[in-house]
């Protein structure tokens, strides 16, 4: 699926860990600046995959901004729609 394609397209042997960050109505708890600062550190070998499960608040906009501000390939957003 989409996530597997992103993981493979961002292949970097130094990055062996992708953390999945579930987000559901977490707009007030996601600390954008801290995520970007962490992902921008040269000694950080982690990617983040934010998964929004149809939040009804502004949650999805926070990871969108993180993805844009973080170094290329270090973060992605998978927005899902409720069933």
Short mmCIF file of C-alpha atoms in Angstrom, two decimals:
data_model
loop_
_atom_site.label_atom_id
_atom_site.label_comp_id
_atom_site.label_asym_id
_atom_site.label_seq_id
_atom_site.Cartn_x
_atom_site.Cartn_y
_atom_site.Cartn_z
CA UNK A 1 0.00 0.00 0.00
CA UNK A 2 0.85 3.66 0.24
CA UNK A 3 2.91 3.41 3.44
CA UNK A 4 5.02 0.56 2.10
CA UNK A 5 5.71 2.58 -1.06
CA UNK A 6 6.79 5.60 0.99
CA UNK A 7 9.04 3.45 3.14
CA UNK A 8 10.70 1.89 0.11
CA UNK A 9 11.05 5.18 -1.78
CA UNK A 10 12.77 6.75 1.21
CA UNK A 11 15.29 3.94 1.56
CA UNK A 12 18.34 5.11 3.43
CA UNK A 13 20.50 2.46 5.13
CA UNK A 14 21.20 4.83 8.02
CA UNK A 15 17.48 5.09 8.80
CA UNK A 16 16.40 1.78 10.17
CA UNK A 17 13.47 2.91 12.25
CA UNK A 18 10.14 4.36 11.24
CA UNK A 19 7.89 5.38 14.10
CA UNK A 20 4.15 5.37 13.53
CA UNK A 21 2.47 8.27 15.30
CA UNK A 22 -1.29 7.66 15.61
CA UNK A 23 -3.23 10.92 15.67
CA UNK A 24 -6.90 11.16 16.52
CA UNK A 25 -8.15 14.52 17.76
CA UNK A 26 -4.67 15.39 19.08
CA UNK A 27 -4.38 18.94 17.71
CA UNK A 28 -3.63 20.40 21.15
CA UNK A 29 -1.11 17.70 22.08
CA UNK A 30 1.07 17.44 18.97
CA UNK A 31 4.08 19.67 19.55
CA UNK A 32 5.05 20.71 16.05
CA UNK A 33 8.26 22.54 16.95
CA UNK A 34 9.59 19.61 18.97
CA UNK A 35 8.98 17.12 16.16
CA UNK A 36 10.69 19.36 13.59
CA UNK A 37 13.63 20.07 15.89
CA UNK A 38 14.08 16.34 16.57
CA UNK A 39 13.84 15.35 12.90
CA UNK A 40 16.29 18.08 11.91
CA UNK A 41 19.06 16.82 14.19
CA UNK A 42 21.88 15.21 12.17
CA UNK A 43 22.20 12.36 14.68
CA UNK A 44 18.53 11.33 14.38
CA UNK A 45 18.12 8.23 12.24
CA UNK A 46 14.35 7.97 12.54
CA UNK A 47 11.45 8.67 10.22
CA UNK A 48 7.94 9.48 11.41
CA UNK A 49 4.72 8.30 9.81
CA UNK A 50 1.75 10.25 11.17
CA UNK A 51 -1.56 8.40 10.77
CA UNK A 52 -4.69 10.51 11.23
CA UNK A 53 -7.78 8.37 11.64
CA UNK A 54 -10.39 10.92 10.61
CA UNK A 55 -9.96 13.50 13.36
CA UNK A 56 -12.78 16.01 13.70
CA UNK A 57 -10.54 18.84 14.94
CA UNK A 58 -7.51 20.42 13.21
CA UNK A 59 -5.20 17.49 13.95
CA UNK A 60 -4.39 16.72 10.32
CA UNK A 61 -2.96 20.21 9.73
CA UNK A 62 -0.27 19.75 12.41
CA UNK A 63 1.50 16.78 10.75
CA UNK A 64 1.04 18.47 7.36
CA UNK A 65 3.14 21.38 8.65
CA UNK A 66 5.67 19.01 10.24
CA UNK A 67 6.12 17.15 6.95
CA UNK A 68 6.73 20.45 5.11
CA UNK A 69 9.19 21.76 7.73
CA UNK A 70 11.16 18.55 8.34
CA UNK A 71 14.08 17.47 6.13
CA UNK A 72 12.94 15.59 2.99
CA UNK A 73 11.90 11.99 3.57
CA UNK A 74 11.90 12.27 7.35
CA UNK A 75 8.13 12.53 7.89
CA UNK A 76 4.95 11.59 6.09
CA UNK A 77 1.23 11.81 6.75
CA UNK A 78 -1.31 9.10 6.04
CA UNK A 79 -4.78 10.63 6.46
CA UNK A 80 -7.53 8.04 6.75
CA UNK A 81 -11.25 8.59 6.50
CA UNK A 82 -13.65 7.12 9.05
CA UNK A 83 -15.50 3.96 8.06
#
